[in-house]
Each structure stands twice: as C-alpha cells, then as structure tokens.
Amino acid sequence: RAKDLGRNAYQLYTPSMNARSFERLAMESSLRHALARGEFTLVYQGKVDLVSGRLSGVEALVRWRHPEMGLVSPAEFIPLAENMGLIGDIGAWVLKAACRQCKSWHDLGLPPVRIAVNVSALQFREGDVPAIVAEALRESGLPPNYLELELTESVLMQRVDEVAHVLRELRQMGVHISIDDFGTGYSSLSYLKRMPIDALKIDRSFVHDLLEDGHVADGEGAEIVSTIINLAHNLRLRAVAEGVETEEQADFLRAKGCDEIQGYLISRPVSGEDLVSLFDRNLLPPS
Ligand code: C2E
Ligand code: MG
Ligand code: MG
Ligand code: MG
C-alpha cells in the first residue's frame, strides 16, 4: 500500500502511485454498485454507563464487504462515497438498518437501549436529514428517543443558524444528538451553547494520550480529558469517552465523572446477534 510507505514526497511519482490510482478507480466503480448488491453491513459497539456498569447505548458502524477486497473500512470508503455523491443513499440505508436492528432488540424483550448512527457533515448539509430520520423511524417502528445521531464538530461550524434549526427539528421529534470526535475540530464554545445537543464524545486520540508507557499519568493528556468532561458538564451535556482500551483509563474517567465509555475494553464492534450477550449484566471490570 502506498500509504504504508511513509511520507516521502518523491513517492508521488512512483509506480506504486499508479497502482494506488488503479485500486481507487476499481474501488469507485464497485462502490457505485455496492448498495444494490447488498454489500454493506452494520456492526455494533456498546456504550457503558460508568455508574451502573450497564449497557447504556450502542453505536452502529458501517462495513463494506467487497467480494475481492474483503472488509473495507468506513475511513476509506465514506470519503469516496461523499465525493461520488453516494453518501445520501448509503447514509439512508445505514439509518434504516440501524433503526430496524434496535427495534428488534426491543422486541426480544431486552432492556431497551438507544442506537447511535454516524452522520457525515456532507450528508447532513446536503440531505434532508429530518425527513430521512422520520422515514427510518416510521418504517422500523422505533420510538424517536431511542435514536441518537453522531455529528462531527465541522457540522456545527457552517451555516450555524440553519444547522441549529435542523437540530431543533430533530430534537422536537425526540431524537438525541451527540458531537463525535470532540476536541479535534474547532467548534466555538458560543456555538456549542446554542446547539440543542445532548453529549460530547471525547475523541479517542485524547483517551489514548492518557497513557504513558501503558499507564495513566498526570500530564497534559489527563488535563485535556478532564477539561472536556468539565466543559460537557458545565454545558449540561453528558461526557462520553471513545477508544477506552484499559482498566486504568476507565478508572480515571470514572474518577473524573465521565458518564459513559466505549471501546475495546468493553467490546469490539460485533454483529447484531453477538451484541445481545452485552445486555443485562455488569460490563465494567471490578475496581
Ligand atoms: P467514530 O464514529 O469515531 O467511531 C469510532 C471508531 O473507533 C470505529 O472505527 C471503532 O471501531 C473504533 N474503535 C472503537 N473502540 C476502539 C478502541 O478501543 N480502540 C481503537 N483504536 N479504536 C476503537 P470504524 O468502525 O473503523 O469507523 C471509523 C469512522 O468511520 C467512525 O468514527 C465514523 O466517523 C465513520 N463511520 C462509521 N460508520 C459510519 C456510518 O454509518 N456513516 C458515516 N457517515 N460514517 C461512519
Ligand atoms: Mg461515531
Ligand atoms: Mg467517535
Ligand atoms: Mg473517532
């Protein structure tokens, strides 16, 4: 892979680049048909309440099963789908599939959880998100307050009044909103205050930076995470940490009053069937 070769500028002109362009072209032409061929699937990662230790929500993450390339990560194909004008259709499929899955967990009689769905900035700006959400809720029968949309800070930065209006519309429907990868963008605090949002998800790079040599250390990393938790609480929002991999990180986050965590410590993203084993039991390691 060209991107694994390092950041040497000369590589822009090597044959590996041609190979990569070719790979990209091939990916583009198959992405155009992926939806119709049923190649997308969702996996689910639990969020855990740090006080109760119980499953508090689930995030849906899309995967593309390409017949030759295997599983393609959303980090690779979502930007491509945006460029190709396909993100609206893919995003609508994700919303519907996620709502249906969540409703079927409810129908199994499991303790009801909320499903979180990622919405890209472009999808939010160019699509009629409230209409698509309404359709997904109607079709699945999922009550609106069991749906949460994860938006990135970049959404909040453009056309602020329009965005606030759309978010209020979603809020009035009963849908929850969280800000994903918080801290990596440049959202202004005054905008944040004006937006009807429910939670800040601390980007996993900050959660990772809590660790020095594998242990939580007093330092800049800890300061940043504590500051975001306090910011969330001052704005009356929940603080959720993503990318939690170790017990020490979880202990630190709990001590700082973080509300929920998500990450490999609790579970990798799994199929809808496998997620069922996370319901109805304590998911936190004993502290
Ligand atoms: P995200 O929404 O911030 O999702 C979290 C990502 O971190 C996921 O990667 C997840 O698998 C990964 N992750 C979870 N726990 C850990 C951990 O403990 N350690 C580490 N190192 N990673 C962890 P994934 O599934 O590859 O998704 C990447 C990004 O792609 C997502 O970041 C989201 O921005 C985007 N994405 C995923 N699904 C969708 C979708 O349906 N629609 C849109 N528009 N974007 C999506
Ligand atoms: Mg997310
Ligand atoms: Mg995130
Ligand atoms: Mg992230």
mmCIF file of C-alpha atoms and ligand atoms in Angstrom:
data_model
loop_
_atom_site.group_PDB
_atom_site.id
_atom_site.type_symbol
_atom_site.label_atom_id
_atom_site.label_comp_id
_atom_site.label_asym_id
_atom_site.label_seq_id
_atom_site.Cartn_x
_atom_site.Cartn_y
_atom_site.Cartn_z
ATOM 1 C CA ARG A 1 0.000 0.000 0.000
ATOM 2 C CA ALA A 2 1.332 3.413 -0.956
ATOM 3 C CA LYS A 3 0.179 4.936 2.313
ATOM 4 C CA ASP A 4 2.223 2.440 4.296
ATOM 5 C CA LEU A 5 5.435 3.501 2.614
ATOM 6 C CA GLY A 6 5.879 6.685 4.619
ATOM 7 C CA ARG A 7 5.507 10.304 3.792
ATOM 8 C CA ASN A 8 8.273 10.779 1.239
ATOM 9 C CA ALA A 9 7.138 13.333 -1.327
ATOM 10 C CA TYR A 10 9.013 11.528 -4.121
ATOM 11 C CA GLN A 11 6.506 8.715 -3.863
ATOM 12 C CA LEU A 12 4.005 10.906 -5.645
ATOM 13 C CA TYR A 13 5.796 9.930 -8.852
ATOM 14 C CA THR A 14 6.490 6.240 -8.373
ATOM 15 C CA PRO A 15 4.693 3.296 -9.985
ATOM 16 C CA SER A 16 3.120 2.419 -6.643
ATOM 17 C CA MET A 17 1.094 5.583 -7.032
ATOM 18 C CA ASN A 18 -0.262 4.322 -10.326
ATOM 19 C CA ALA A 19 -1.167 1.089 -8.649
ATOM 20 C CA ARG A 20 -2.966 3.036 -5.981
ATOM 21 C CA SER A 21 -4.835 5.171 -8.502
ATOM 22 C CA PHE A 22 -5.879 1.997 -10.222
ATOM 23 C CA GLU A 23 -7.028 0.485 -6.959
ATOM 24 C CA ARG A 24 -9.012 3.641 -6.258
ATOM 25 C CA LEU A 25 -10.674 3.567 -9.674
ATOM 26 C CA ALA A 26 -11.603 -0.066 -9.182
ATOM 27 C CA MET A 27 -12.971 0.765 -5.734
ATOM 28 C CA GLU A 28 -15.012 3.636 -7.143
ATOM 29 C CA SER A 29 -16.674 1.551 -9.781
ATOM 30 C CA SER A 30 -17.589 -1.174 -7.300
ATOM 31 C CA LEU A 31 -18.750 1.325 -4.677
ATOM 32 C CA ARG A 32 -21.310 2.591 -7.180
ATOM 33 C CA HIS A 33 -22.998 -0.843 -7.116
ATOM 34 C CA ALA A 34 -22.322 -1.855 -3.527
ATOM 35 C CA LEU A 35 -25.685 -0.767 -2.144
ATOM 36 C CA ALA A 36 -27.721 -2.528 -4.827
ATOM 37 C CA ARG A 37 -25.593 -5.654 -4.352
ATOM 38 C CA GLY A 38 -26.232 -5.687 -0.626
ATOM 39 C CA GLU A 39 -22.554 -5.407 0.280
ATOM 40 C CA PHE A 40 -22.972 -3.089 3.253
ATOM 41 C CA THR A 41 -23.444 -4.407 6.724
ATOM 42 C CA LEU A 42 -23.523 -2.917 10.205
ATOM 43 C CA VAL A 43 -21.554 -3.850 13.288
ATOM 44 C CA TYR A 44 -22.367 -2.570 16.767
ATOM 45 C CA GLN A 45 -20.292 -1.353 19.681
ATOM 46 C CA GLY A 46 -21.766 -0.955 23.167
ATOM 47 C CA LYS A 47 -21.521 2.161 25.318
ATOM 48 C CA VAL A 48 -21.451 1.577 29.051
ATOM 49 C CA ASP A 49 -22.721 3.763 31.879
ATOM 50 C CA LEU A 50 -19.794 4.283 34.272
ATOM 51 C CA VAL A 51 -22.057 4.400 37.332
ATOM 52 C CA SER A 52 -24.293 1.384 36.718
ATOM 53 C CA GLY A 53 -21.871 -0.679 34.621
ATOM 54 C CA ARG A 54 -24.766 -1.461 32.290
ATOM 55 C CA LEU A 55 -25.098 -1.111 28.560
ATOM 56 C CA SER A 56 -26.383 2.421 28.004
ATOM 57 C CA GLY A 57 -26.369 2.619 24.234
ATOM 58 C CA VAL A 58 -24.996 1.108 21.061
ATOM 59 C CA GLU A 59 -23.188 2.723 18.137
ATOM 60 C CA ALA A 60 -23.787 1.361 14.636
ATOM 61 C CA LEU A 61 -20.674 1.266 12.420
ATOM 62 C CA VAL A 62 -20.899 0.514 8.724
ATOM 63 C CA ARG A 63 -18.719 -2.078 6.937
ATOM 64 C CA TRP A 64 -18.357 -2.786 3.243
ATOM 65 C CA ARG A 65 -17.869 -6.431 2.330
ATOM 66 C CA HIS A 66 -16.200 -6.198 -1.034
ATOM 67 C CA PRO A 67 -16.210 -9.531 -2.908
ATOM 68 C CA GLU A 68 -12.468 -9.311 -3.730
ATOM 69 C CA MET A 69 -11.045 -6.698 -1.393
ATOM 70 C CA GLY A 70 -12.718 -8.099 1.722
ATOM 71 C CA LEU A 71 -13.843 -5.783 4.522
ATOM 72 C CA VAL A 72 -13.252 -2.154 3.585
ATOM 73 C CA SER A 73 -13.136 0.332 6.451
ATOM 74 C CA PRO A 74 -15.518 3.301 6.517
ATOM 75 C CA ALA A 75 -12.486 5.576 6.912
ATOM 76 C CA GLU A 76 -11.613 4.551 3.349
ATOM 77 C CA PHE A 77 -14.939 4.439 1.578
ATOM 78 C CA ILE A 78 -17.022 7.142 3.297
ATOM 79 C CA PRO A 79 -14.847 9.981 1.894
ATOM 80 C CA LEU A 80 -15.051 8.293 -1.509
ATOM 81 C CA ALA A 81 -18.829 7.944 -1.218
ATOM 82 C CA GLU A 82 -19.028 11.647 -0.367
ATOM 83 C CA ASN A 83 -17.016 12.616 -3.450
ATOM 84 C CA MET A 84 -19.121 10.382 -5.648
ATOM 85 C CA GLY A 85 -22.445 11.715 -4.401
ATOM 86 C CA LEU A 86 -23.381 8.352 -2.877
ATOM 87 C CA ILE A 87 -23.325 9.310 0.794
ATOM 88 C CA GLY A 88 -27.025 10.223 0.892
ATOM 89 C CA ASP A 89 -28.172 6.787 -0.246
ATOM 90 C CA ILE A 90 -25.656 4.911 1.885
ATOM 91 C CA GLY A 91 -26.486 7.069 4.905
ATOM 92 C CA ALA A 92 -30.210 6.447 4.476
ATOM 93 C CA TRP A 93 -29.579 2.708 4.272
ATOM 94 C CA VAL A 94 -27.486 2.829 7.462
ATOM 95 C CA LEU A 95 -30.184 4.753 9.333
ATOM 96 C CA LYS A 96 -32.911 2.341 8.336
ATOM 97 C CA ALA A 97 -30.876 -0.778 9.063
ATOM 98 C CA ALA A 98 -29.775 0.588 12.455
ATOM 99 C CA CYS A 99 -33.318 1.535 13.490
ATOM 100 C CA ARG A 100 -34.606 -1.885 12.432
ATOM 101 C CA GLN A 101 -31.875 -3.650 14.420
ATOM 102 C CA CYS A 102 -32.543 -1.582 17.523
ATOM 103 C CA LYS A 103 -36.274 -2.239 17.295
ATOM 104 C CA SER A 104 -35.642 -5.961 17.007
ATOM 105 C CA TRP A 105 -33.552 -5.900 20.233
ATOM 106 C CA HIS A 106 -36.506 -4.141 21.905
ATOM 107 C CA ASP A 107 -38.863 -6.757 20.512
ATOM 108 C CA LEU A 108 -36.723 -9.514 22.030
ATOM 109 C CA GLY A 109 -37.599 -8.041 25.413
ATOM 110 C CA LEU A 110 -34.051 -6.886 26.178
ATOM 111 C CA PRO A 111 -33.613 -3.757 28.339
ATOM 112 C CA PRO A 112 -34.245 -1.011 25.772
ATOM 113 C CA VAL A 113 -31.122 0.816 24.562
ATOM 114 C CA ARG A 114 -30.591 3.741 22.239
ATOM 115 C CA ILE A 115 -28.885 3.299 18.874
ATOM 116 C CA ALA A 116 -26.369 5.913 17.699
ATOM 117 C CA VAL A 117 -25.828 6.472 13.986
ATOM 118 C CA ASN A 118 -22.968 8.471 12.437
ATOM 119 C CA VAL A 119 -23.984 11.191 10.003
ATOM 120 C CA SER A 120 -21.226 12.753 7.926
ATOM 121 C CA ALA A 121 -21.002 16.526 7.585
ATOM 122 C CA LEU A 122 -21.732 16.408 3.867
ATOM 123 C CA GLN A 123 -24.695 14.090 4.380
ATOM 124 C CA PHE A 124 -26.026 16.497 6.989
ATOM 125 C CA ARG A 125 -25.528 19.572 4.810
ATOM 126 C CA GLU A 126 -26.852 18.195 1.550
ATOM 127 C CA GLY A 127 -29.535 15.761 2.623
ATOM 128 C CA ASP A 128 -32.881 16.314 4.293
ATOM 129 C CA VAL A 129 -31.847 14.534 7.479
ATOM 130 C CA PRO A 130 -35.104 15.101 9.428
ATOM 131 C CA ALA A 131 -37.124 13.578 6.562
ATOM 132 C CA ILE A 132 -34.821 10.569 6.264
ATOM 133 C CA VAL A 133 -34.856 10.087 10.025
ATOM 134 C CA ALA A 134 -38.662 10.313 10.111
ATOM 135 C CA GLU A 135 -38.884 7.680 7.383
ATOM 136 C CA ALA A 136 -36.447 5.327 9.147
ATOM 137 C CA LEU A 137 -38.396 5.688 12.418
ATOM 138 C CA ARG A 138 -41.752 5.188 10.765
ATOM 139 C CA GLU A 139 -40.613 2.164 8.788
ATOM 140 C CA SER A 140 -38.944 0.457 11.761
ATOM 141 C CA GLY A 141 -41.430 1.455 14.446
ATOM 142 C CA LEU A 142 -38.540 2.547 16.712
ATOM 143 C CA PRO A 143 -39.605 5.307 19.151
ATOM 144 C CA PRO A 144 -37.630 8.508 18.322
ATOM 145 C CA ASN A 145 -35.998 8.821 21.725
ATOM 146 C CA TYR A 146 -34.142 5.565 21.062
ATOM 147 C CA LEU A 147 -32.274 7.164 18.163
ATOM 148 C CA GLU A 148 -29.169 9.308 18.515
ATOM 149 C CA LEU A 149 -27.231 10.980 15.710
ATOM 150 C CA GLU A 150 -23.466 11.431 15.999
ATOM 151 C CA LEU A 151 -22.281 14.553 14.193
ATOM 152 C CA THR A 152 -18.777 15.974 13.989
ATOM 153 C CA GLU A 153 -17.813 19.473 15.045
ATOM 154 C CA SER A 154 -17.397 20.530 11.416
ATOM 155 C CA VAL A 155 -21.190 20.345 11.064
ATOM 156 C CA LEU A 156 -21.594 22.984 13.772
ATOM 157 C CA MET A 157 -19.220 25.431 12.153
ATOM 158 C CA GLN A 158 -21.033 26.176 8.920
ATOM 159 C CA ARG A 159 -24.348 27.911 8.407
ATOM 160 C CA VAL A 160 -24.876 27.982 12.132
ATOM 161 C CA ASP A 161 -28.470 29.236 12.153
ATOM 162 C CA GLU A 162 -29.608 26.688 9.610
ATOM 163 C CA VAL A 163 -27.867 23.864 11.458
ATOM 164 C CA ALA A 164 -29.342 24.940 14.795
ATOM 165 C CA HIS A 165 -32.766 24.954 13.143
ATOM 166 C CA VAL A 166 -32.379 21.416 11.785
ATOM 167 C CA LEU A 167 -31.072 20.179 15.137
ATOM 168 C CA ARG A 168 -34.057 21.727 16.913
ATOM 169 C CA GLU A 169 -36.347 19.983 14.452
ATOM 170 C CA LEU A 170 -34.690 16.646 15.262
ATOM 171 C CA ARG A 171 -34.835 17.390 18.980
ATOM 172 C CA GLN A 172 -38.547 18.161 18.697
ATOM 173 C CA MET A 173 -39.035 14.765 17.096
ATOM 174 C CA GLY A 174 -37.365 13.300 20.205
ATOM 175 C CA VAL A 175 -34.068 12.324 18.560
ATOM 176 C CA HIS A 176 -30.813 12.796 20.532
ATOM 177 C CA ILE A 177 -27.671 14.458 19.162
ATOM 178 C CA SER A 178 -24.052 13.953 20.160
ATOM 179 C CA ILE A 179 -20.859 15.540 18.938
ATOM 180 C CA ASP A 180 -18.391 12.898 17.783
ATOM 181 C CA ASP A 181 -14.581 13.108 17.915
ATOM 182 C CA PHE A 182 -14.924 16.137 20.148
ATOM 183 C CA GLY A 183 -11.773 18.205 20.543
ATOM 184 C CA THR A 184 -10.338 17.504 17.100
ATOM 185 C CA GLY A 185 -12.320 20.253 15.353
ATOM 186 C CA TYR A 186 -12.656 23.916 16.076
ATOM 187 C CA SER A 187 -16.158 24.388 17.363
ATOM 188 C CA SER A 188 -16.590 27.654 19.178
ATOM 189 C CA LEU A 189 -17.970 27.483 22.676
ATOM 190 C CA SER A 190 -20.672 30.025 21.894
ATOM 191 C CA TYR A 191 -21.953 27.871 19.004
ATOM 192 C CA LEU A 192 -21.839 24.790 21.168
ATOM 193 C CA LYS A 193 -24.013 26.537 23.728
ATOM 194 C CA ARG A 194 -26.586 27.474 21.103
ATOM 195 C CA MET A 195 -26.944 23.963 19.698
ATOM 196 C CA PRO A 196 -29.544 21.552 21.118
ATOM 197 C CA ILE A 197 -27.117 18.696 21.770
ATOM 198 C CA ASP A 198 -27.030 16.009 24.441
ATOM 199 C CA ALA A 199 -23.490 14.667 24.649
ATOM 200 C CA LEU A 200 -19.832 15.257 23.774
ATOM 201 C CA LYS A 201 -17.831 12.224 22.697
ATOM 202 C CA ILE A 202 -14.201 12.772 23.652
ATOM 203 C CA ASP A 203 -12.059 11.800 20.675
ATOM 204 C CA ARG A 204 -10.160 8.591 21.150
ATOM 205 C CA SER A 205 -6.817 10.303 20.470
ATOM 206 C CA PHE A 206 -7.214 12.139 23.806
ATOM 207 C CA VAL A 207 -8.243 8.965 25.581
ATOM 208 C CA HIS A 208 -5.164 7.324 24.110
ATOM 209 C CA ASP A 209 -2.970 10.212 25.323
ATOM 210 C CA LEU A 210 -4.000 9.489 28.915
ATOM 211 C CA LEU A 211 -1.449 6.710 28.736
ATOM 212 C CA GLU A 212 2.307 6.991 29.037
ATOM 213 C CA ASP A 213 4.121 3.669 28.762
ATOM 214 C CA GLY A 214 0.747 1.960 29.045
ATOM 215 C CA HIS A 215 -0.252 3.668 32.312
ATOM 216 C CA VAL A 216 -2.380 6.678 33.083
ATOM 217 C CA ALA A 217 -0.068 9.534 34.004
ATOM 218 C CA ASP A 218 -0.624 13.014 35.421
ATOM 219 C CA GLY A 219 0.097 15.195 32.462
ATOM 220 C CA GLU A 220 -1.246 17.096 29.536
ATOM 221 C CA GLY A 221 -3.304 14.125 28.354
ATOM 222 C CA ALA A 222 -5.100 13.875 31.682
ATOM 223 C CA GLU A 223 -5.639 17.642 31.776
ATOM 224 C CA ILE A 224 -7.241 17.700 28.342
ATOM 225 C CA VAL A 225 -9.632 14.841 29.095
ATOM 226 C CA SER A 226 -10.651 16.340 32.450
ATOM 227 C CA THR A 227 -11.198 19.711 30.803
ATOM 228 C CA ILE A 228 -13.529 18.243 28.167
ATOM 229 C CA ILE A 229 -15.516 16.339 30.818
ATOM 230 C CA ASN A 230 -15.936 19.556 32.824
ATOM 231 C CA LEU A 231 -16.853 21.511 29.711
ATOM 232 C CA ALA A 232 -19.556 18.961 28.882
ATOM 233 C CA HIS A 233 -20.970 19.108 32.392
ATOM 234 C CA ASN A 234 -20.881 22.917 32.510
ATOM 235 C CA LEU A 235 -22.937 22.906 29.324
ATOM 236 C CA ARG A 236 -25.233 20.285 30.887
ATOM 237 C CA LEU A 237 -24.178 17.646 28.408
ATOM 238 C CA ARG A 238 -23.142 14.068 29.003
ATOM 239 C CA ALA A 239 -19.467 13.220 28.524
ATOM 240 C CA VAL A 240 -18.716 10.002 26.656
ATOM 241 C CA ALA A 241 -15.186 8.672 26.105
ATOM 242 C CA GLU A 242 -14.427 6.634 22.984
ATOM 243 C CA GLY A 243 -11.492 4.296 22.397
ATOM 244 C CA VAL A 244 -11.178 3.110 26.012
ATOM 245 C CA GLU A 245 -8.846 0.121 25.959
ATOM 246 C CA THR A 246 -7.538 -0.301 29.505
ATOM 247 C CA GLU A 247 -8.987 -0.567 33.014
ATOM 248 C CA GLU A 248 -6.783 2.309 34.131
ATOM 249 C CA GLN A 249 -8.344 4.574 31.525
ATOM 250 C CA ALA A 250 -11.809 3.530 32.686
ATOM 251 C CA ASP A 251 -10.910 4.145 36.346
ATOM 252 C CA PHE A 252 -9.512 7.574 35.538
ATOM 253 C CA LEU A 253 -12.597 8.511 33.523
ATOM 254 C CA ARG A 254 -14.934 7.340 36.268
ATOM 255 C CA ALA A 255 -12.979 9.299 38.894
ATOM 256 C CA LYS A 256 -13.318 12.423 36.734
ATOM 257 C CA GLY A 257 -17.083 11.975 36.430
ATOM 258 C CA CYS A 258 -17.215 10.899 32.796
ATOM 259 C CA ASP A 259 -20.692 9.456 32.149
ATOM 260 C CA GLU A 260 -20.141 6.718 29.596
ATOM 261 C CA ILE A 261 -17.317 4.850 27.929
ATOM 262 C CA GLN A 262 -16.953 2.915 24.725
ATOM 263 C CA GLY A 263 -14.005 0.916 23.460
ATOM 264 C CA TYR A 264 -12.237 -2.408 23.124
ATOM 265 C CA LEU A 265 -12.086 -2.752 26.928
ATOM 266 C CA ILE A 266 -15.814 -3.437 26.853
ATOM 267 C CA SER A 267 -16.221 -4.900 23.393
ATOM 268 C CA ARG A 268 -15.040 -4.702 19.812
ATOM 269 C CA PRO A 269 -17.760 -3.805 17.313
ATOM 270 C CA VAL A 270 -19.751 -7.037 16.781
ATOM 271 C CA SER A 271 -22.746 -8.333 14.838
ATOM 272 C CA GLY A 272 -26.277 -7.547 15.979
ATOM 273 C CA GLU A 273 -26.649 -11.124 17.230
ATOM 274 C CA ASP A 274 -23.414 -11.096 19.213
ATOM 275 C CA LEU A 275 -24.287 -7.794 20.831
ATOM 276 C CA VAL A 276 -27.156 -9.488 22.680
ATOM 277 C CA SER A 277 -24.655 -11.002 25.141
ATOM 278 C CA LEU A 278 -23.820 -7.486 26.421
ATOM 279 C CA PHE A 279 -27.333 -6.772 27.676
ATOM 280 C CA ASP A 280 -28.414 -7.190 31.260
ATOM 281 C CA ARG A 281 -25.077 -7.694 33.004
ATOM 282 C CA ASN A 282 -22.299 -5.691 34.610
ATOM 283 C CA LEU A 283 -19.777 -4.756 31.910
ATOM 284 C CA LEU A 284 -17.211 -2.910 33.995
ATOM 285 C CA PRO A 285 -14.216 -4.662 35.486
ATOM 286 C CA PRO A 286 -14.372 -4.585 39.319
ATOM 287 C CA SER A 287 -12.383 -1.589 40.586
HETATM 288 P P1 C2E B 1 -16.266 7.057 15.025
HETATM 289 O O1 C2E B 1 -17.701 7.331 14.850
HETATM 290 O O2 C2E B 1 -15.496 7.970 15.916
HETATM 291 O O3 C2E B 1 -16.198 5.553 15.525
HETATM 292 C C1 C2E B 1 -15.241 5.046 16.390
HETATM 293 C C2 C2E B 1 -14.193 4.239 15.660
HETATM 294 O O4 C2E B 1 -13.244 3.791 16.617
HETATM 295 C C3 C2E B 1 -14.718 2.980 14.997
HETATM 296 O O5 C2E B 1 -13.918 2.741 13.837
HETATM 297 C C4 C2E B 1 -14.444 1.913 16.048
HETATM 298 O O6 C2E B 1 -14.346 0.620 15.522
HETATM 299 C C5 C2E B 1 -13.124 2.386 16.580
HETATM 300 N N1 C2E B 1 -12.898 1.952 17.957
HETATM 301 C C6 C2E B 1 -13.807 1.641 18.887
HETATM 302 N N2 C2E B 1 -13.237 1.314 20.063
HETATM 303 C C7 C2E B 1 -11.913 1.439 19.883
HETATM 304 C C8 C2E B 1 -10.781 1.230 20.743
HETATM 305 O O7 C2E B 1 -10.889 0.893 21.924
HETATM 306 N N3 C2E B 1 -9.556 1.478 20.200
HETATM 307 C C9 C2E B 1 -9.391 1.854 18.914
HETATM 308 N N4 C2E B 1 -8.148 2.052 18.465
HETATM 309 N N5 C2E B 1 -10.443 2.058 18.071
HETATM 310 C C10 C2E B 1 -11.689 1.853 18.555
HETATM 311 P P2 C2E B 1 -14.594 2.381 12.439
HETATM 312 O O8 C2E B 1 -15.763 1.473 12.646
HETATM 313 O O9 C2E B 1 -13.492 1.951 11.520
HETATM 314 O O10 C2E B 1 -15.182 3.749 11.957
HETATM 315 C C11 C2E B 1 -14.339 4.829 11.664
HETATM 316 C C12 C2E B 1 -15.138 6.075 11.417
HETATM 317 O O11 C2E B 1 -15.921 5.939 10.226
HETATM 318 C C13 C2E B 1 -16.145 6.379 12.513
HETATM 319 O O12 C2E B 1 -15.505 7.017 13.599
HETATM 320 C C14 C2E B 1 -17.124 7.278 11.780
HETATM 321 O O13 C2E B 1 -16.629 8.596 11.727
HETATM 322 C C15 C2E B 1 -17.093 6.699 10.385
HETATM 323 N N6 C2E B 1 -18.280 5.848 10.203
HETATM 324 C C16 C2E B 1 -18.515 4.601 10.648
HETATM 325 N N7 C2E B 1 -19.745 4.172 10.301
HETATM 326 C C17 C2E B 1 -20.324 5.213 9.632
HETATM 327 C C18 C2E B 1 -21.613 5.412 9.015
HETATM 328 O O14 C2E B 1 -22.506 4.550 9.049
HETATM 329 N N8 C2E B 1 -21.827 6.615 8.406
HETATM 330 C C19 C2E B 1 -20.864 7.594 8.383
HETATM 331 N N9 C2E B 1 -21.154 8.757 7.766
HETATM 332 N N10 C2E B 1 -19.656 7.440 8.952
HETATM 333 C C20 C2E B 1 -19.384 6.266 9.568
HETATM 334 MG MG MG B 2 -19.229 7.818 15.986
HETATM 335 MG MG MG B 3 -16.157 8.931 17.572
HETATM 336 MG MG MG B 4 -13.450 8.871 16.302
#
